[in-house]
mmCIF file of C-alpha atoms and ligand atoms in Angstrom:
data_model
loop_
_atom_site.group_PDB
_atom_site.id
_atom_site.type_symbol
_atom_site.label_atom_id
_atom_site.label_comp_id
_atom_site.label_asym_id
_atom_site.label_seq_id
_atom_site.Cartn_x
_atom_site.Cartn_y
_atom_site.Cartn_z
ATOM 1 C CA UNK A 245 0.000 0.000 0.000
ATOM 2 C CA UNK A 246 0.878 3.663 -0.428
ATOM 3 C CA UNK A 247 -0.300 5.462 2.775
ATOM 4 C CA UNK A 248 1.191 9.276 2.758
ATOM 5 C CA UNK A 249 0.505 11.315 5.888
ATOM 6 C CA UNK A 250 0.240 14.729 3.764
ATOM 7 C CA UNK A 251 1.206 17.774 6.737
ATOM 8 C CA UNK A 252 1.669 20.999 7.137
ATOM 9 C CA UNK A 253 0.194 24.454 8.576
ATOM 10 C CA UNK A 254 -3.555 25.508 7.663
ATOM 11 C CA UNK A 255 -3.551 27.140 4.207
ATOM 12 C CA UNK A 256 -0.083 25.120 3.266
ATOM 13 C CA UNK A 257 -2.556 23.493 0.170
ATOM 14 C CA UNK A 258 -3.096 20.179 1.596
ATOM 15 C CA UNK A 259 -6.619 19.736 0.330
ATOM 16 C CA UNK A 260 -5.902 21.112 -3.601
ATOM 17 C CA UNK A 261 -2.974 18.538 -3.271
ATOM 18 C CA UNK A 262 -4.792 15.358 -2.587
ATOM 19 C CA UNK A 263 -7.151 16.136 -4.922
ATOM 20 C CA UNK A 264 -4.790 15.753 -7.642
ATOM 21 C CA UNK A 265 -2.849 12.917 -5.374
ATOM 22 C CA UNK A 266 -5.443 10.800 -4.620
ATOM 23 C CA UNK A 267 -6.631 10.448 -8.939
ATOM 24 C CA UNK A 268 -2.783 10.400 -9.847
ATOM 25 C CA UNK A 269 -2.018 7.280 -7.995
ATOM 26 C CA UNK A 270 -5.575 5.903 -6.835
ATOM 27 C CA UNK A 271 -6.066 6.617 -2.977
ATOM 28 C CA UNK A 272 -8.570 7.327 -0.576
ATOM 29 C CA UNK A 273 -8.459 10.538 0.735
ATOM 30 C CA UNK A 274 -9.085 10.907 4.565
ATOM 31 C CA UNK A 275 -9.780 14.381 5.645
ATOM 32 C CA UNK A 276 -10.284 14.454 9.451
ATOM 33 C CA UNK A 277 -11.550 18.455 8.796
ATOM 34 C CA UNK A 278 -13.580 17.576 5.619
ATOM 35 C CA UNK A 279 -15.338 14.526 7.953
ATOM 36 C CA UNK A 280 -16.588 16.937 10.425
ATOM 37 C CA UNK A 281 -17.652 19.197 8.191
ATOM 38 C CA UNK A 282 -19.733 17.030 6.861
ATOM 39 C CA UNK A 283 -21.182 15.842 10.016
ATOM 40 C CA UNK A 284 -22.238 19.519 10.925
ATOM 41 C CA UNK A 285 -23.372 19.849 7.973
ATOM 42 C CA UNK A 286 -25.810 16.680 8.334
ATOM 43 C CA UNK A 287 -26.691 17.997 12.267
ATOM 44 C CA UNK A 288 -24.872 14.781 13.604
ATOM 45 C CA UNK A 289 -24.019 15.003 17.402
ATOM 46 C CA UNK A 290 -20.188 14.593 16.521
ATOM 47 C CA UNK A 291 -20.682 17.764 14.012
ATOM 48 C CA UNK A 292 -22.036 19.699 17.095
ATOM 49 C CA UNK A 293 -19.281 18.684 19.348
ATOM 50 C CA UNK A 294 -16.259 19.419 16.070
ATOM 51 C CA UNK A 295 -18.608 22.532 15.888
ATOM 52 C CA UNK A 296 -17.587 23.950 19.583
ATOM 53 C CA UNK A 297 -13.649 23.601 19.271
ATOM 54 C CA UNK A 298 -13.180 24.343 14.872
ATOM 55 C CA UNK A 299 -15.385 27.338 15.704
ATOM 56 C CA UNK A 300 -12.200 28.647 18.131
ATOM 57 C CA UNK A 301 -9.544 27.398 15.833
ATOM 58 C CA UNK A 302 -9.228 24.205 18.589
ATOM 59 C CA UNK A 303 -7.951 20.583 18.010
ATOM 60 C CA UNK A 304 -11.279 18.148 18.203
ATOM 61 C CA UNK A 305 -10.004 16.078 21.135
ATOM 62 C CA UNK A 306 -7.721 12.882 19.862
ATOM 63 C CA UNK A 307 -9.841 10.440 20.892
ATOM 64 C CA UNK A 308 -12.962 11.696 19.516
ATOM 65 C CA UNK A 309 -11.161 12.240 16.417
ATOM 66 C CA UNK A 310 -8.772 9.155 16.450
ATOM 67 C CA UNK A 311 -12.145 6.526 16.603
ATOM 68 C CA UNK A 312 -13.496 8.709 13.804
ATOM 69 C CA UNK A 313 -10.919 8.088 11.437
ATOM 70 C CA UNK A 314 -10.451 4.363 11.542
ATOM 71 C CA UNK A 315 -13.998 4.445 11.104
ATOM 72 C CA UNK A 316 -13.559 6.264 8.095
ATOM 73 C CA UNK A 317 -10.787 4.309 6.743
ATOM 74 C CA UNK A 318 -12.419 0.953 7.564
ATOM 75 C CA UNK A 319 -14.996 1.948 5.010
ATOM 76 C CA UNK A 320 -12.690 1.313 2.260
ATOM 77 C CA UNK A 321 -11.007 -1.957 3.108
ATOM 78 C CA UNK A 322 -9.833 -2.824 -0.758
ATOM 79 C CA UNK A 323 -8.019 0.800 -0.614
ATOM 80 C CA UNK A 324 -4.597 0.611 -2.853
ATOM 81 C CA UNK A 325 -3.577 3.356 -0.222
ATOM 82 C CA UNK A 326 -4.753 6.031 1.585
ATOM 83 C CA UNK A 327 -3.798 9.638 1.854
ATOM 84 C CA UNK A 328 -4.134 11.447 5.866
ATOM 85 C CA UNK A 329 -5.051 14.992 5.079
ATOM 86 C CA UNK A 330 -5.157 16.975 8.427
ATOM 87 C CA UNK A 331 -4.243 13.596 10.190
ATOM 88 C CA UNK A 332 -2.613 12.995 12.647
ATOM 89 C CA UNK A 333 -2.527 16.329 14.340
ATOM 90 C CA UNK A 334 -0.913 15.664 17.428
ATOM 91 C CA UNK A 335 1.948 12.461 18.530
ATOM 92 C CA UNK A 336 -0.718 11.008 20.045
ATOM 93 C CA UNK A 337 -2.814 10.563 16.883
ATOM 94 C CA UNK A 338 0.297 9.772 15.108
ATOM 95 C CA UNK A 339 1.095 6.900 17.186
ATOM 96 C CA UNK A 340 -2.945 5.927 17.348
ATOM 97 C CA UNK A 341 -2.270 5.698 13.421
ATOM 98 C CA UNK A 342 0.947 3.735 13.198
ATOM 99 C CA UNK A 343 -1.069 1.098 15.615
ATOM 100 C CA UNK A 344 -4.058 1.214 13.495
ATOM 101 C CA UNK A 345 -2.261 0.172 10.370
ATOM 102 C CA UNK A 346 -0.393 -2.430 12.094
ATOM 103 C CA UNK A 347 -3.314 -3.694 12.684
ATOM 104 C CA UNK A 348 -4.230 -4.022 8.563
ATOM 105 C CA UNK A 349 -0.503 -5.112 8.095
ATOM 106 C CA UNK A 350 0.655 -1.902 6.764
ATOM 107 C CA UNK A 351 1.946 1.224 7.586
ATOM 108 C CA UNK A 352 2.817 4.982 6.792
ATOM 109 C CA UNK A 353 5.253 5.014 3.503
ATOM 110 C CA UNK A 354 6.199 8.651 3.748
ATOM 111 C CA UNK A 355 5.018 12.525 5.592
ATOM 112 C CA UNK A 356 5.209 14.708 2.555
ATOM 113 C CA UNK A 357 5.186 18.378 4.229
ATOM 114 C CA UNK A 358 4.556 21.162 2.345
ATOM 115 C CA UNK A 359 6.001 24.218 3.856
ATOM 116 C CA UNK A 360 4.669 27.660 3.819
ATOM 117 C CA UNK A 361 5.561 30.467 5.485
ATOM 118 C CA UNK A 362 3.096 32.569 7.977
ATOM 119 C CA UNK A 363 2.644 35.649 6.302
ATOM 120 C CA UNK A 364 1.285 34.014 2.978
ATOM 121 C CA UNK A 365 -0.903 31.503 5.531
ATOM 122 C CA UNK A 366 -2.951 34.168 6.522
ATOM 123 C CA UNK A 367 -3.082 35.896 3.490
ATOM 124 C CA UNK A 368 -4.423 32.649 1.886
ATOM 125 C CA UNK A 369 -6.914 31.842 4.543
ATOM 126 C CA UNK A 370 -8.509 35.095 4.588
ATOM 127 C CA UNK A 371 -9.121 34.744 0.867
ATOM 128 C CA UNK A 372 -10.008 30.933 1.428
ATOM 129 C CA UNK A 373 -12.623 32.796 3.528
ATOM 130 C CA UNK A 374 -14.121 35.134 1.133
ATOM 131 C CA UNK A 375 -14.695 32.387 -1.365
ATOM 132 C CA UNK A 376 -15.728 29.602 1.046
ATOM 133 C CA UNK A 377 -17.303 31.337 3.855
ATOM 134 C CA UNK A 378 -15.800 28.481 5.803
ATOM 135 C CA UNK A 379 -16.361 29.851 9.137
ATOM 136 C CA UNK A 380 -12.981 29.453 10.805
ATOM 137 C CA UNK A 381 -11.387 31.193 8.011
ATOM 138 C CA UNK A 382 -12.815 34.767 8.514
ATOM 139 C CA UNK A 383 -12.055 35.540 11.789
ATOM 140 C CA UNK A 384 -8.405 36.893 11.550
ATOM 141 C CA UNK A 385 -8.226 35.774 15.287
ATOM 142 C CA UNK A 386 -9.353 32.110 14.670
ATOM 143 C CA UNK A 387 -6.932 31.769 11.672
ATOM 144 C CA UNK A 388 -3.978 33.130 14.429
ATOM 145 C CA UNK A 389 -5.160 30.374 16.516
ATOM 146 C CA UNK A 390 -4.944 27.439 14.310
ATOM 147 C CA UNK A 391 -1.310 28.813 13.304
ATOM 148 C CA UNK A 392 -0.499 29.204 16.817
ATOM 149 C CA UNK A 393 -2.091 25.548 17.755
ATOM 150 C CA UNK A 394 -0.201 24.359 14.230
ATOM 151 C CA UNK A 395 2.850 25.663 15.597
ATOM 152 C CA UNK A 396 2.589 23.906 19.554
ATOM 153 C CA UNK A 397 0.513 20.830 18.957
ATOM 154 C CA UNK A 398 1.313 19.716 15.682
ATOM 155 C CA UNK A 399 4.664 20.670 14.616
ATOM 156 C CA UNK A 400 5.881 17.553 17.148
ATOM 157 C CA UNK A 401 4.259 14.882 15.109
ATOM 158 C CA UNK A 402 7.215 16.129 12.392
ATOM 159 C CA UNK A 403 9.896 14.325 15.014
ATOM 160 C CA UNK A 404 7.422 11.432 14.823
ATOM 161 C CA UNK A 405 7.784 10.432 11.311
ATOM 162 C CA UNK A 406 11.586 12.422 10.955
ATOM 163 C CA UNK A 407 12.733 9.712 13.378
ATOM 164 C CA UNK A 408 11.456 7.005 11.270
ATOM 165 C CA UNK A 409 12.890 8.399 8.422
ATOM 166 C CA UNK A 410 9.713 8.983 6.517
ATOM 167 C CA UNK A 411 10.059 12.859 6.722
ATOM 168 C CA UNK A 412 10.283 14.831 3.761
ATOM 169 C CA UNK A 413 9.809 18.554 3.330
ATOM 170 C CA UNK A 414 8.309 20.378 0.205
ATOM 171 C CA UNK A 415 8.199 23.953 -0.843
ATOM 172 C CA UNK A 416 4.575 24.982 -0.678
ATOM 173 C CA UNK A 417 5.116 28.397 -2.789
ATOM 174 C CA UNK A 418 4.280 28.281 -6.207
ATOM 175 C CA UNK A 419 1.131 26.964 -8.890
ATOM 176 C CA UNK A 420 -0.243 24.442 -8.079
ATOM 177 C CA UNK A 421 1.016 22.022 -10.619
ATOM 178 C CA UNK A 422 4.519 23.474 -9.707
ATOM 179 C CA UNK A 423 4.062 22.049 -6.116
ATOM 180 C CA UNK A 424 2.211 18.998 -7.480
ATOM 181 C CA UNK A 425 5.303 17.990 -9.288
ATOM 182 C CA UNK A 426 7.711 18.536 -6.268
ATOM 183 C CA UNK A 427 5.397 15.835 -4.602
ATOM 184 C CA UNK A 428 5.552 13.455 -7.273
ATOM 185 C CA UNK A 429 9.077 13.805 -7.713
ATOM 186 C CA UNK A 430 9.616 12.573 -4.044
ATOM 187 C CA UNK A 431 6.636 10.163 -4.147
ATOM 188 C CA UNK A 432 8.316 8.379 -7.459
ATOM 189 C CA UNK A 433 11.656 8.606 -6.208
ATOM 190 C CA UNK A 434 10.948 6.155 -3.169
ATOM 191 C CA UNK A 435 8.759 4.302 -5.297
ATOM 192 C CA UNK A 436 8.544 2.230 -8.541
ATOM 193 C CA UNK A 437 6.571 4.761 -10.953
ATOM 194 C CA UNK A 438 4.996 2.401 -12.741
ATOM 195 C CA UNK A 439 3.154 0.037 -9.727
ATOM 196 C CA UNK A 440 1.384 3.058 -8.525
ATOM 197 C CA UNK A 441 1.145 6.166 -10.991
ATOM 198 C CA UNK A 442 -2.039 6.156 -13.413
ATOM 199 C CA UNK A 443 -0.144 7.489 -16.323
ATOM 200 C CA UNK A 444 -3.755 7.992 -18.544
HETATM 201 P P1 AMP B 781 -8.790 21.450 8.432
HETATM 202 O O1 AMP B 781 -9.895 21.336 7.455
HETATM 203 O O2 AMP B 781 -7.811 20.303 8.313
HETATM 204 O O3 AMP B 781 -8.096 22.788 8.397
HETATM 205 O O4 AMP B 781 -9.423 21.318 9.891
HETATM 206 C C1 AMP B 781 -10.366 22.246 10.373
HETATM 207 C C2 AMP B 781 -10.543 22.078 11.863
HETATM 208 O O5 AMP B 781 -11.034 20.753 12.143
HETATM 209 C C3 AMP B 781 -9.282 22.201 12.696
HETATM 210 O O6 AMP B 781 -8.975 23.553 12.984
HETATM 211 C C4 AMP B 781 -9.657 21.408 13.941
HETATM 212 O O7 AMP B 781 -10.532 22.132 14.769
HETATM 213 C C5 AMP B 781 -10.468 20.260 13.341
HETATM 214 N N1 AMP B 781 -9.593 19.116 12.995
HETATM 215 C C6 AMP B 781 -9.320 18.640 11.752
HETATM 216 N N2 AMP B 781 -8.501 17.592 11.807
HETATM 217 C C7 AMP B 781 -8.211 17.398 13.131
HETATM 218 C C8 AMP B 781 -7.383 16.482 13.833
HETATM 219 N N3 AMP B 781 -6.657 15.554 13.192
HETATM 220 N N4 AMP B 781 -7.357 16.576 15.174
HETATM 221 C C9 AMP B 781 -8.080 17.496 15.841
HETATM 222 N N5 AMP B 781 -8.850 18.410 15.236
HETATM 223 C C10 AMP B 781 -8.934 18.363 13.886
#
């Protein structure tokens, strides 16, 4: 399997990225953020809990979040791989994940972390915000907080996967093919092209 833990700061273009990941070489995409947006979208009782902490740019607790996902991913058991978009957060999620794909005799193949600077973070959320009217990305002080929560919380789970050697770091500034190529580059390098990239 190719399972790629896709990281990096709110705004760095994880979501635009697995879109184009996840048809290139035929994963599931797991968005822990795109999950509970669905389910406060639907009125669901984990929406309204998500709900309380996105709405102050707050991690969903890890075990609320951590049962969610292998929920998720246990919906598509015949996956070829999976891509973790906004997962894990925090070492404890990371280490909730490593045990969970032990479990399916698998396990991460590589963090690909695309790397954005601050400045341009906020400048792309607020405009994320004017086009989306997703809630946590209007409020110049919410989109500080997830940055600041990035920065304490969730920069750690880098030593996580650096230590296993599965850390590797990608400009995030440029188009977004030009960033979509830096990630292929790495992904093919570690990997035989031709078992996992739908060249059609
Ligand atoms: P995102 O769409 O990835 O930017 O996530 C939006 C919000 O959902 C975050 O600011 C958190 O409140 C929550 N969230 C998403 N993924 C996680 C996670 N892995 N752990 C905790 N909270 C999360």
């Amino acid at each position: 399997m190719l399972n790629i833990v896709l990281f990096g700061p709110p705004g760095a273009g994880k979501g635009t990225q697995s879109a184009k990941l996840i048809h290139a070489y035929q994963l599931v995409h797991l968005s822990t953020g795109d999950i509970f947006r669905a389910n406060i979208k639907g009125g669901t009782e984990l929406g309204t809990l998500a709900k309380s902490y996105m709405d102050q740019g707050q991690l969903v607790p890890d075990e609320v979040t951590i049962r969610m996902l292998e929920s998720e991913a246990n919906k598509s058991p015949d996956a070829k791989g999976y891509i973790f978009d906004g997962f894990p957060r925090t070492p404890a999620q990371a280490k909730a994940l490593d045990q969970f794909l032990a479990t399916k005799n698998t396990s991460i193949t590589m963090m690909l972390a695309l790397e954005v600077e601050e400045d341009e973070l906020r400048k792309r959320l607020l405009l994320r915000g004017k086009d989306s009217g997703r809630a946590d990305d209007i409020d110049p002080a919410v989109i500080q907080k997830r940055i600041d929560v990035y920065r304490n919380e969730t920069e750690p789970v880098r030593d996580f996967y650096q230590e296993q050697k599965k850390y590797f770091g990608i400009d995030g500034i440029g188009s977004v093919d030009e960033i979509f190529e830096r990630l292929c580059a790495v992904i093919n390098s570690e990997l035989s092209p031709d078992s996992y990239r739908d060249q059609n």
